[in-house]
Coordinates of C-alpha atoms in Angstrom, one line a residue:
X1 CA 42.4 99.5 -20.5
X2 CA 38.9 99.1 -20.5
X3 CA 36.9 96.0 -22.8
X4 CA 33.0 95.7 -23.1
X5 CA 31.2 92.3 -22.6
X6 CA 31.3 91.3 -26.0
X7 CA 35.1 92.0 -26.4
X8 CA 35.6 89.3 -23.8
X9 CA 33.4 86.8 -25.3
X10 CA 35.5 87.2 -28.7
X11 CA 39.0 87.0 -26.5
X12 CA 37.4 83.9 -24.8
X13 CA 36.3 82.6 -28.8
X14 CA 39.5 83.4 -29.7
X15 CA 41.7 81.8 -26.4
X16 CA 39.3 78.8 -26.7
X17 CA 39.8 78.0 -30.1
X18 CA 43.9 78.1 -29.6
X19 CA 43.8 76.2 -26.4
X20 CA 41.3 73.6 -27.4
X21 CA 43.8 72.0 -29.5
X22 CA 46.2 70.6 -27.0
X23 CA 43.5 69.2 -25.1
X24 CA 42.0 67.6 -28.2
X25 CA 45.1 65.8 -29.5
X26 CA 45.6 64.6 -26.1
X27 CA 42.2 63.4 -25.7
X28 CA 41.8 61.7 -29.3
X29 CA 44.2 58.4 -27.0
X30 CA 43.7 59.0 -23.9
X31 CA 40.3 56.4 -22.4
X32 CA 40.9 53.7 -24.2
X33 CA 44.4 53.6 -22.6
X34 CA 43.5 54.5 -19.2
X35 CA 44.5 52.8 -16.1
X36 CA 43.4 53.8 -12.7
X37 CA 46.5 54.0 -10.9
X38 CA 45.7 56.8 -8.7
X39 CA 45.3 57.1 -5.0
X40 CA 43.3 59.3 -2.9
X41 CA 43.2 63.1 -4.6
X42 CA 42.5 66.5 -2.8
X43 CA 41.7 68.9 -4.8
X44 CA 40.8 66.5 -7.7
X45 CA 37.8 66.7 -9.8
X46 CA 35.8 65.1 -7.9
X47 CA 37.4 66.3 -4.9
X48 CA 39.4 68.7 -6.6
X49 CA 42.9 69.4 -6.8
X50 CA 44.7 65.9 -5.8
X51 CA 47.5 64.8 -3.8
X52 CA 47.9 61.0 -4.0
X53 CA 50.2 59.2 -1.5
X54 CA 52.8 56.7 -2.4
X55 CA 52.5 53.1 -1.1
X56 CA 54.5 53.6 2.2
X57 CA 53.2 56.3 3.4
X58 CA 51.0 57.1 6.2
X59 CA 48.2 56.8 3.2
X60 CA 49.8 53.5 1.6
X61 CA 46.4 51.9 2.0
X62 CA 44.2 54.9 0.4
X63 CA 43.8 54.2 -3.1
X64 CA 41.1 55.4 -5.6
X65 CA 39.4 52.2 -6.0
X66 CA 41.3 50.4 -3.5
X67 CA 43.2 48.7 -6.2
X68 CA 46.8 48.8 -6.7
X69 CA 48.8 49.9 -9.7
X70 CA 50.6 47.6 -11.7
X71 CA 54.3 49.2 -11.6
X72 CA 56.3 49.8 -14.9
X73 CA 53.0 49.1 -17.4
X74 CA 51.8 52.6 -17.6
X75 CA 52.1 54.2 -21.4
X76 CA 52.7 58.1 -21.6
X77 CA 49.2 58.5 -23.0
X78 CA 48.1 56.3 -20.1
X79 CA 50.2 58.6 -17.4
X80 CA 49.0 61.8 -18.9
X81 CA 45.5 61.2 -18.3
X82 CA 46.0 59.7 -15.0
X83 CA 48.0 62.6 -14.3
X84 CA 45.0 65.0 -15.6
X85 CA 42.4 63.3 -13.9
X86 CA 44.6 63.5 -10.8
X87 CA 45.6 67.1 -10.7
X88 CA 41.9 68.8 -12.0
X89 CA 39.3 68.8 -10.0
X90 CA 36.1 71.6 -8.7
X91 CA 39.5 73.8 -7.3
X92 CA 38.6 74.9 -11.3
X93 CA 35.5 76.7 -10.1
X94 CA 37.5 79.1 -8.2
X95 CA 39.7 80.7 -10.9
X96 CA 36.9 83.3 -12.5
X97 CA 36.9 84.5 -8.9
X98 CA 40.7 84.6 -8.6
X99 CA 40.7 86.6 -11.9
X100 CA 37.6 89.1 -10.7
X101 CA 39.9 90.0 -7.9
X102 CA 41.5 92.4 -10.3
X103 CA 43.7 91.0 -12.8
X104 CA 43.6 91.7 -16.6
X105 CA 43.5 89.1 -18.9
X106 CA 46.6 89.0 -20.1
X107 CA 48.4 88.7 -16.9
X108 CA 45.4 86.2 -16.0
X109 CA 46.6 84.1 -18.6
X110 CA 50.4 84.6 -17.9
X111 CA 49.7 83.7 -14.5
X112 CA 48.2 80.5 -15.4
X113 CA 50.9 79.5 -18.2
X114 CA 53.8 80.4 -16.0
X115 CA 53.1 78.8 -12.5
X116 CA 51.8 75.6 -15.0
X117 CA 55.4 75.6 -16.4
X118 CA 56.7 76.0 -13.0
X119 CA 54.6 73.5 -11.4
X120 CA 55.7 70.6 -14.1
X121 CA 59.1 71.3 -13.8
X122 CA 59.0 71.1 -9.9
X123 CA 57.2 67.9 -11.1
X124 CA 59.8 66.4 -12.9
X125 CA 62.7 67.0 -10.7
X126 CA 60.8 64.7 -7.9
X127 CA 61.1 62.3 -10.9
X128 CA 64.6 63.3 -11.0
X129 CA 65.8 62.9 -7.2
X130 CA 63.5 59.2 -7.4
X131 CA 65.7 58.0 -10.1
X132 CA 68.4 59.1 -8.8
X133 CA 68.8 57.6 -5.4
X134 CA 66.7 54.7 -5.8
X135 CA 63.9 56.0 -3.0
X136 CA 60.1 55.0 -4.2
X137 CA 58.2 56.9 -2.0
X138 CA 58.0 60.7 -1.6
X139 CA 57.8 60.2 2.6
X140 CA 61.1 58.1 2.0
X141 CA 62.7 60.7 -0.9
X142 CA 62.5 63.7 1.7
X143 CA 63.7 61.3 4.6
X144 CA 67.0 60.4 2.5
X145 CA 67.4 64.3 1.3
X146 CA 66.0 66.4 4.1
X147 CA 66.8 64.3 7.3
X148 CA 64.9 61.2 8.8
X149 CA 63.6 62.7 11.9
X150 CA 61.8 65.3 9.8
X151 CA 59.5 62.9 7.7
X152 CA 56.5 63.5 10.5
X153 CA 56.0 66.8 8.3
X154 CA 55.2 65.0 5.5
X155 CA 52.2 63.0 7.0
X156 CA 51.7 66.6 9.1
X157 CA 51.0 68.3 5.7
X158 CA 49.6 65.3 4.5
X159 CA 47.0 65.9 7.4
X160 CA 46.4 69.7 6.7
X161 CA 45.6 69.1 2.9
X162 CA 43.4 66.7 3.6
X163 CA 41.7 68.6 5.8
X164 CA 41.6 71.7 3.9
X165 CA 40.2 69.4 1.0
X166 CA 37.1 68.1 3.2
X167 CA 36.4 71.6 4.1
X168 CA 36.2 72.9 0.7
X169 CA 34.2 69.5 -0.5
X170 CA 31.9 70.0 2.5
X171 CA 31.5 73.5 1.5
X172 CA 30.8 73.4 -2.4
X173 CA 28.3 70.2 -1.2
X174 CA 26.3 72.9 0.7
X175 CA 26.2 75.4 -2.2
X176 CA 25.7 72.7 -4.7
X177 CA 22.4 71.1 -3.0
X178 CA 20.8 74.0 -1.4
X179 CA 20.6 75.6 -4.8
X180 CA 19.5 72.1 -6.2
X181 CA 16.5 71.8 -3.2
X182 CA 15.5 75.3 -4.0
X183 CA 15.0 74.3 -7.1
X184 CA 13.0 71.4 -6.4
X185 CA 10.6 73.6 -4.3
X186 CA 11.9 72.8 -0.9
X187 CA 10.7 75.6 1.6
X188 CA 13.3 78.0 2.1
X189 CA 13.1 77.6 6.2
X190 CA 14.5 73.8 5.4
X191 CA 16.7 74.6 3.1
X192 CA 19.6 76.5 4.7
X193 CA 23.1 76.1 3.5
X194 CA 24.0 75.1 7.5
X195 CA 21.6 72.4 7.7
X196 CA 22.1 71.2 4.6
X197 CA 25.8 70.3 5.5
X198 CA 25.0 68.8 8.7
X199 CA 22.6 66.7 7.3
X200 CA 24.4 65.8 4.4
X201 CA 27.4 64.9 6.7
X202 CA 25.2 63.4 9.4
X203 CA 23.6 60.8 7.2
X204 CA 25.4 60.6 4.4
X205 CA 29.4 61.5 4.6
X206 CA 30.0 59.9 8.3
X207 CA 28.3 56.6 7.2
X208 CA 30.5 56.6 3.8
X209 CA 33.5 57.8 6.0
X210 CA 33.6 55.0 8.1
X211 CA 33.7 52.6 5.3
X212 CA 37.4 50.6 5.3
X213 CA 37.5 48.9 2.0
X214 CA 36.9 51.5 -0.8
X215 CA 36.8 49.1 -3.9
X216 CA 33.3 49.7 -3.6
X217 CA 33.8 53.6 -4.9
X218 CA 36.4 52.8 -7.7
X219 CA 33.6 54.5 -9.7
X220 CA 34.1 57.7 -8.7
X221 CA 36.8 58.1 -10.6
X222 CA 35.8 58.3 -14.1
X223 CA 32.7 59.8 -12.7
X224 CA 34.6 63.0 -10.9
X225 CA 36.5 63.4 -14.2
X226 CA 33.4 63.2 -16.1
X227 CA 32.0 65.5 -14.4
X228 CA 34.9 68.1 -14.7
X229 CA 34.7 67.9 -18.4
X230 CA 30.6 68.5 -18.7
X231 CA 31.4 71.5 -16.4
X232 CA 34.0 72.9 -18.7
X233 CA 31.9 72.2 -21.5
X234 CA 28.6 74.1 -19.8
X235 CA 30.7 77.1 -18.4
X236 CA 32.2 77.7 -22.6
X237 CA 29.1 77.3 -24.1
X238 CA 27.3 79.7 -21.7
X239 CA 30.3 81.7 -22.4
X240 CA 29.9 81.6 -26.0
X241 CA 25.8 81.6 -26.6
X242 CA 25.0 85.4 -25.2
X243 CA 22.4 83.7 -22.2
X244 CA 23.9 86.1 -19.9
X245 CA 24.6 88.7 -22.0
X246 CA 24.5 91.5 -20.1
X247 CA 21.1 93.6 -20.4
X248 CA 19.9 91.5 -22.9
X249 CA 20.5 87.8 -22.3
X250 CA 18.1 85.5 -21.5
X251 CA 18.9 84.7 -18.0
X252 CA 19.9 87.9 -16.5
X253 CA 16.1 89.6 -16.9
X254 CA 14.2 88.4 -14.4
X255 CA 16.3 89.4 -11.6
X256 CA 17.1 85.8 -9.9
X257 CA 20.5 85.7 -10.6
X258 CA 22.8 85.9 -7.4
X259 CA 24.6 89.1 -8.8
X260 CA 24.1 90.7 -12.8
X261 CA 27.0 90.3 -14.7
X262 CA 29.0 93.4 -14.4
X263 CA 32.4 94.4 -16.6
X264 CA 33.7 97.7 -14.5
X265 CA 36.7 96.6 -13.4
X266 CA 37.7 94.1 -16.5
X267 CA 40.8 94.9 -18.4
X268 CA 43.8 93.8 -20.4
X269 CA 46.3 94.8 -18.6
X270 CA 45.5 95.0 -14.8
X271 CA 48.2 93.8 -12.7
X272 CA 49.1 94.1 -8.1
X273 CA 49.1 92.8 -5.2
X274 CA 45.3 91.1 -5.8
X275 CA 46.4 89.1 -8.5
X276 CA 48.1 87.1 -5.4
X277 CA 44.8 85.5 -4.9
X278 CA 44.7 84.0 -8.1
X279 CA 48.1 82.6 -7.7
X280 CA 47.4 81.3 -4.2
X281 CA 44.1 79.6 -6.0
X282 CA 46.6 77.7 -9.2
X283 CA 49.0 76.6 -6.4
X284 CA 46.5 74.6 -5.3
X285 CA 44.5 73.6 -8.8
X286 CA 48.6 72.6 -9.8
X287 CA 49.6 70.7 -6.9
X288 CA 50.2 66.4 -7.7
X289 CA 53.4 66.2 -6.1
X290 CA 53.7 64.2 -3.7
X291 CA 52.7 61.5 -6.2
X292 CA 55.2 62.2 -8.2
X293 CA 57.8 59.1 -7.2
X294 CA 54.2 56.8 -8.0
X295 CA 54.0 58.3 -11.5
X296 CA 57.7 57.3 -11.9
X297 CA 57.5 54.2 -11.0
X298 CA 54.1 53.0 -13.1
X299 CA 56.0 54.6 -16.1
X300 CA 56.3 51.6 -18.9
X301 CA 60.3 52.1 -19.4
X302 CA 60.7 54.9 -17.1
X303 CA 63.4 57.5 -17.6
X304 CA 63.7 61.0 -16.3
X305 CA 63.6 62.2 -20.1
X306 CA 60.3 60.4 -20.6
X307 CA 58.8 61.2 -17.2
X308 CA 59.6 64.5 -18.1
X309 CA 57.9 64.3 -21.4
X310 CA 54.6 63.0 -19.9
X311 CA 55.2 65.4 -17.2
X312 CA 54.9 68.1 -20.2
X313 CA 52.4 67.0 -21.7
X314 CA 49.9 66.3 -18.8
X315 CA 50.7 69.9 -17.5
X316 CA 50.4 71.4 -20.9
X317 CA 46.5 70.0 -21.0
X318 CA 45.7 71.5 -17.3
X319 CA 46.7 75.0 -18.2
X320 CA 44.8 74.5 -21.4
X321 CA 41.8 73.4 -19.5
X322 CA 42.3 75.8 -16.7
X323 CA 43.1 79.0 -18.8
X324 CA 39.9 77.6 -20.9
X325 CA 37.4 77.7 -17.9
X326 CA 39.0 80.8 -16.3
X327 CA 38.5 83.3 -18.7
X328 CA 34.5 81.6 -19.6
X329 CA 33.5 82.3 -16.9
X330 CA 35.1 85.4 -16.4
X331 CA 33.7 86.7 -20.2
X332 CA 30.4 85.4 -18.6
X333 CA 30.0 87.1 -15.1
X334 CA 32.9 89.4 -15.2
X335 CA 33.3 90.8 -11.5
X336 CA 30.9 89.2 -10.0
X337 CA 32.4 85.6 -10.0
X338 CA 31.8 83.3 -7.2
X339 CA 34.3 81.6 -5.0
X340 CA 32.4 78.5 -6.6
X341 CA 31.8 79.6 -9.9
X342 CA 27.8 77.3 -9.9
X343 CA 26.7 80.0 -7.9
X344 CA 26.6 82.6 -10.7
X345 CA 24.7 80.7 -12.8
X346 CA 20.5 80.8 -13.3
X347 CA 18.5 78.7 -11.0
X348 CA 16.6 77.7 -14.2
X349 CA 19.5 77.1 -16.5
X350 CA 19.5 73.2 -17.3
X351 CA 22.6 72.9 -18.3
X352 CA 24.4 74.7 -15.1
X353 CA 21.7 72.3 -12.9
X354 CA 23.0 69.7 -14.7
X355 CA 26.4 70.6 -13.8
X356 CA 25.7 71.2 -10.0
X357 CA 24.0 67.4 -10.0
X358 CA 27.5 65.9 -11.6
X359 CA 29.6 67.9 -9.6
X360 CA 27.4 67.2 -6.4
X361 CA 27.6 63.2 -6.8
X362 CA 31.0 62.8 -7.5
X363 CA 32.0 64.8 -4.7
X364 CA 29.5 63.1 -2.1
X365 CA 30.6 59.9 -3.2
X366 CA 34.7 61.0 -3.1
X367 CA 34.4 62.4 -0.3
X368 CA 35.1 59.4 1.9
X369 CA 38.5 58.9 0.1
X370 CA 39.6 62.4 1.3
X371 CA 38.5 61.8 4.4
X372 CA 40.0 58.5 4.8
X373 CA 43.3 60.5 3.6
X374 CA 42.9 62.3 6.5
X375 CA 42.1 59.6 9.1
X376 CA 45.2 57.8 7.7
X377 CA 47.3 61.4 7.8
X378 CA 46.3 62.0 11.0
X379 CA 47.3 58.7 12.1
X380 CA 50.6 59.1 10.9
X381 CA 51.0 62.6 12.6
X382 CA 50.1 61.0 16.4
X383 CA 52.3 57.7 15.7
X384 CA 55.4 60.3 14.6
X385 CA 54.7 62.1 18.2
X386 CA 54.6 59.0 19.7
X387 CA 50.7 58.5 20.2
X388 CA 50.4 54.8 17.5
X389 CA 47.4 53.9 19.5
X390 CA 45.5 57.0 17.3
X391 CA 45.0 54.5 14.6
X392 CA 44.1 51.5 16.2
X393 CA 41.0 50.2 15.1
X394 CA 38.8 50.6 18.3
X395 CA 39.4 54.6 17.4
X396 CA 38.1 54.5 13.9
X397 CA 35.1 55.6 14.4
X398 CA 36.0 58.5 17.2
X399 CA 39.0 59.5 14.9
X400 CA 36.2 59.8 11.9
X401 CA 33.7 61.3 13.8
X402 CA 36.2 64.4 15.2
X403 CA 37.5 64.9 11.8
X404 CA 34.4 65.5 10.2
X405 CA 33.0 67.4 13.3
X406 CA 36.3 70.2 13.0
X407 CA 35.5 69.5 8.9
X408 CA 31.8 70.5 9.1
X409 CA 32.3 73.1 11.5
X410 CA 34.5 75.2 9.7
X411 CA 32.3 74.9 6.5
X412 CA 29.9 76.3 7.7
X413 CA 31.3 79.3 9.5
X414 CA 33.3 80.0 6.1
X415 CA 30.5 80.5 3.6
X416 CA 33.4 81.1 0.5
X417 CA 35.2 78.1 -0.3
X418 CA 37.7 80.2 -2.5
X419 CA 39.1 81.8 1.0
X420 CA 39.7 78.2 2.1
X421 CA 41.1 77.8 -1.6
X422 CA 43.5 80.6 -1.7
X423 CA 44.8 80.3 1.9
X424 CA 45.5 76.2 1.4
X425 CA 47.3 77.1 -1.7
X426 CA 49.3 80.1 -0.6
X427 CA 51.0 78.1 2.5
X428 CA 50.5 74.6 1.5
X429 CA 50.0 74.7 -1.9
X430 CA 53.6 76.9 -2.6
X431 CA 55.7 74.8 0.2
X432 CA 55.0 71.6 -1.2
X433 CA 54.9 72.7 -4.9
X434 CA 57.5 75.7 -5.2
X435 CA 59.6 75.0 -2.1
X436 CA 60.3 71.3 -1.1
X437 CA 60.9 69.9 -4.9
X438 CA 64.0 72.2 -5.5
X439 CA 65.3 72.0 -2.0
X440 CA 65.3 67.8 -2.6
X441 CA 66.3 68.2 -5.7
X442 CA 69.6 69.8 -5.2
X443 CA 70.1 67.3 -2.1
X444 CA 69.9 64.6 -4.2
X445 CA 72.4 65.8 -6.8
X446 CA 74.7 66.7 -3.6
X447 CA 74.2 63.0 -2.3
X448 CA 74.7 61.2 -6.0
X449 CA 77.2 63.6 -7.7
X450 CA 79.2 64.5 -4.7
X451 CA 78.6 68.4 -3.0
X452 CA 80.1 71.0 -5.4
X453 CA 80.2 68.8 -8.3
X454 CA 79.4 70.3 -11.5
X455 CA 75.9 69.1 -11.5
X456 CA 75.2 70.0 -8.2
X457 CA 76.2 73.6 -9.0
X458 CA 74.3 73.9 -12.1
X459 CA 71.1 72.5 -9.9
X460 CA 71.3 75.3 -7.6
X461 CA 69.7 77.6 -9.9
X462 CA 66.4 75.8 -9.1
X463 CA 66.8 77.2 -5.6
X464 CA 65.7 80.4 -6.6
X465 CA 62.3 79.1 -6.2
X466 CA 62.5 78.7 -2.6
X467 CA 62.2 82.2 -1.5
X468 CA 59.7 82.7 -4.4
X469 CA 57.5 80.2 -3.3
X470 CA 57.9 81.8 0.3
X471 CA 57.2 85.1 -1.0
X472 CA 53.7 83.7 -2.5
X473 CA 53.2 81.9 0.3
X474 CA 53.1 85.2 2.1
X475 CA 51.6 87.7 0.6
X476 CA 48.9 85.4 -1.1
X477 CA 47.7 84.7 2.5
X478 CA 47.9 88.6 3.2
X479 CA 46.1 89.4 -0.1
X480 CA 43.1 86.1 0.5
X481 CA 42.4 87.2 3.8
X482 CA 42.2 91.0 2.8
X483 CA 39.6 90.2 0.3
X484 CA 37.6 88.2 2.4

C-alpha cells in the first residue's frame, strides 16, 4: 500500500502529537532533579547509544565526569533521565535509514515499540538477579550466575563495543565537519572526509585520549543530551514545515541536496527480511545493560518493583523519542535516508548546520570517554589472558595510540556508519541485550529459589528470548551486510 509525501507528514503530525506526551510529562521534572551518575556511554548522545560499567569492572575508573555516584540517593524522576540520557545518543540518526531499507510504517513503529518493551524488561530482570544475590556489579552478577572463569567475556565485549562506538563517533565526526568546512568555503581538495578524520584524530582526539583524569569533560554530559534534543526538535520541524517538500519545497530546488526526497518504496504495511536492519540498528539505540546493577544500586529505596517502574518509564520516553525521530525523518526524505540522517539535509539549512555543530562538539569532546572505555576494556581483556602489564602506565600512550590507529582506519574505509550500526547491534547489541539478561536471570532464581522451584520454572519462559536474540543476531548481520 502505497502513501504520497504529504500522507506521511500527516502520519508523522499525527504519531508526534500522540508520542509527544510521554516525553512531555516526563520532562516537566526531570533537570531540576538530575544527578550525573553515569559512567562512560557508547552509543549515547553524545557518543550514542551507552553502555556504562559498574564500579569494579575493568572500566570502574571511567566515569562521565570522573565523579562518583552517591549510592541509594537517586529519585525515579532522577533515574529516568539519567537513564535517558544514558541510553539515547546520534545511534538516533540511523533509524530513517533502518526504516528506508523497506519497512512500512506500521511495522516501523511495531518494531520500535516491541524490541523497547523487550529491551526494559531484559533491563529489569538484571535488577532482579542484583537484588537477588546480593552481586553489585554486572562483571560480578555474570561471574556468580554464568561461571567465574568466563567473566574475561565481559571486559572482551566490553572491548568490542567500545570500539565499535569509536568507529561510529570517528565516522559521523568526518561527515559532520566536512559538510561544516564545505560550508565555510574550504577548497574541496582540503576538505576530504579521509583527511578530515586523520586530522581531527591526529590533533585533536589522540591529545584528548590520553588525558587520565576526565573531571575536566563532566560537561559533556548535559551538552551531548542537549544536543540530542535540538536534533529531534530540527529533524520534526523540518518534518512538519514542507522545506523539503518534494518538487516544491524550498530546499530541494536547487539541486545540492545529497539525494531528492523520493517516496517509491514507502508504505503501510511493508514487512521481510530487510526490516532486520532496522532491528539490528534499535538493538543497539536500546542497549544500557550492563549498567543496570549501577542503576539499582543509586535507586533512593531500591526495590525490584520500583526499579522496574523507573525502568518503564525511562524506556517508555526512548521509544517515544525514537519512534518520533524515525518516522520525521522518514516523512522528510523517504528512501533516500542516510546512515547518518545530517547528511540528507541542505547545506544552507540553518537549523540542520546548527544541528551538525551540536552534534559535532559533543561528540569530539566525548569521544575520549569512549575511548578511555576501550583503553580500560582492553586492559581487562590482556590481564584475563594473562598479559596485566597491557595496562601499566608506561603503555598508555602505545595502548591509546593503536586503538585509535585500528579506530581511524576502519572509519575511513567504511564510509556508512549505519553498517557499523547494524552489524554492532545485530551480534553485540542482541547477545548482551536479548541473550545474557534471561540466561542470568533464570540462574539466579535457580541459585536463590533452589533448581526447579516454582519460580525458577515460571522464569524459564524468559528463555525464549535466547534463540530469538540469536536468530537477530544472525540474520540482521546477513541482512546489514547485504545492503551495504
Amino acid at each position: 500500500m502505497r502513501i504520497s509525501s504529504s500522507s506521511t507528514q500527516l502520519i508523522c503530525s499525527l504519531l508526534i502529537f500522540t508520542l509527544a506526551s510521554v516525553q512531555g510529562n516526563f520532562a516537566s521534572g526531570t533537570f531540576m532533579n538530575r544527578q550525573l551518575h553515569q559512567k562512560t556511554n557508547i552509543l549515547s548522545r553524545q557518543p550514542s547509544s551507552s553502555i556504562a560499567i559498574d564500579e569494579s569492572s575493568t572500566l570502574e575508573k571511567v566515569q562521565r565526569g570522573g565523579a562518583r555516584a552517591e549510592q541509594g540517593k537517586a529519585s525515579i524522576t532522577s533515574s529516568v533521565f539519567n537513564l535517558v540520557n544514558n541510553v539515547a545518543g546520534a545511534g538516533i540518526l540511523t533509524l530513517s535509514a533502518g526504516m528506508a531499507g523497506g519497512t512500512g510504517w506500521i511495522p516501523a513503529i511495531s518494531i520500535c515499540t516491541i524490541l523497547g518493551a523487550i529491551s526494559a524488561h531484559c533491563f529489569s530482570i538484571i535488577g532482579e538477579s542484583c537484588e537477588m544475590t546480593g552481586e553489585k556489579t554486572f562483571k560480578d552478577l555474570w561471574g556468580r550466575t554464568i561461571g567465574e572463569d568466563s567473566k574475561v567475556l565481559v571486559d572482551f565485549t566490553i572491548a568490542l563495543m567500545c570500539l565499535s562506538a569509536c568507529v561510529i563517533y570517528s565516522g559521523i565526526l568526518g561527515d559532520v565537519f566536512t559538510q561544516l568546512f564545505s560550508q565555510a568555503g574550504f577548497p574541496d581538495k582540503w576538505n576530504g572526509r579521509t583527511s578530515n578524520i586523520l586530522a581531527i584524530t591526529s590533533f585533536i582526539l589522540l591529545p584528548l585520549s590520553m588525558i587520565k583524569d576526565l573531571s575536566a569533560l563532566a560537561f559533556t554530559s548535559l551538552l551531548g543530551f542537549a544536543a540530542i534534543i535540538y536534533t529531534v526538535f530540527f529533524i520534526v520541524f523540518r518534518a512538519l514545515d514542507g522545506s523539503y517538500k518534494v518538487g516544491s519545497g524550498k530546499f530541494v530546488t536547487d539541486g545540492l541536496l545529497l539525494a531528492q526526497p523520493a517516496f517509491e518504496e514507502s508504505s503501510l504495511l511493508n514487512f521481510g527480511f530487510t526490516s532486520l536492519v532496522l532491528c539490528s540498528n534499535l538493538g543497539l539505540a536500546y542497549i544500557a545493560h550492563y549498567n543496570g546493577p549501577a542503576f539499582y544500586r543509586s535507586l533512593k529505596d531500591t526495590s525490584a518493583k520500583r526499579f522496574r517502574k523507573m525502568v518503564n518509564i525511562a524506556f517508555s520516553v526512548l521509544v517515544a523519542l525514537y519512534v518520533i525521530t524515525m518516522v520525521a525523518g522518514y516523512s522528510t526524505f523517504g528512501d533516500v535516508c542516510q546512515g547518518n540522517l545530517l547528511l540528507n539535509y541542505h547545506p544552507g539549512d540553518i537549523l540542520s548546520t546548527l544541528g551538525r555543530l551540536a552534534t559535532g562538539f559533543s561528540i569530539l569532546f566525548g569521544f575520549p570517554l569512549v575511548s578511555c572505555a576501550a583503553r580500560e576494556a582492553v586492559a581487562g581483556v590482556g590481564a584475563g589472558l594473562g598479559f596485566p602489564q597491557l595496562g601499566a602506565p608506561k603503555y598508555h600512550f602505545s595502548l591509546v595510540f593503536g586503538i585509535l590507529s585500528v579506530v581511524t582506519l576502519i572509519s575511513c574505509t567504511v564510509k556508512d556508519v549505519s553498517l557499523v550500526v547494524g552489524l554492532t547491534g545485530a551480534l553485540l547489541g542482541s547477545a548482551i541485550v536479548y541473550v545474557c539478561p534471561p540466561i542470568i536471570y533464570t540462574k539466579a532464581l535457580a541459585l536463590t529459589k533452589g533448581e526447579g522451584s516454582p519460580e525458577h520454572n515460571a522464569a524459564k519462559l524468559n528463555l525464549a528470548l535466547v534463540p530469538f536474540g540469536i536468530v537477530i543476531a544472525a540474520l540482521g548481520c546477513f541482512m546489514t551486510l547485504k545492503g551495504a
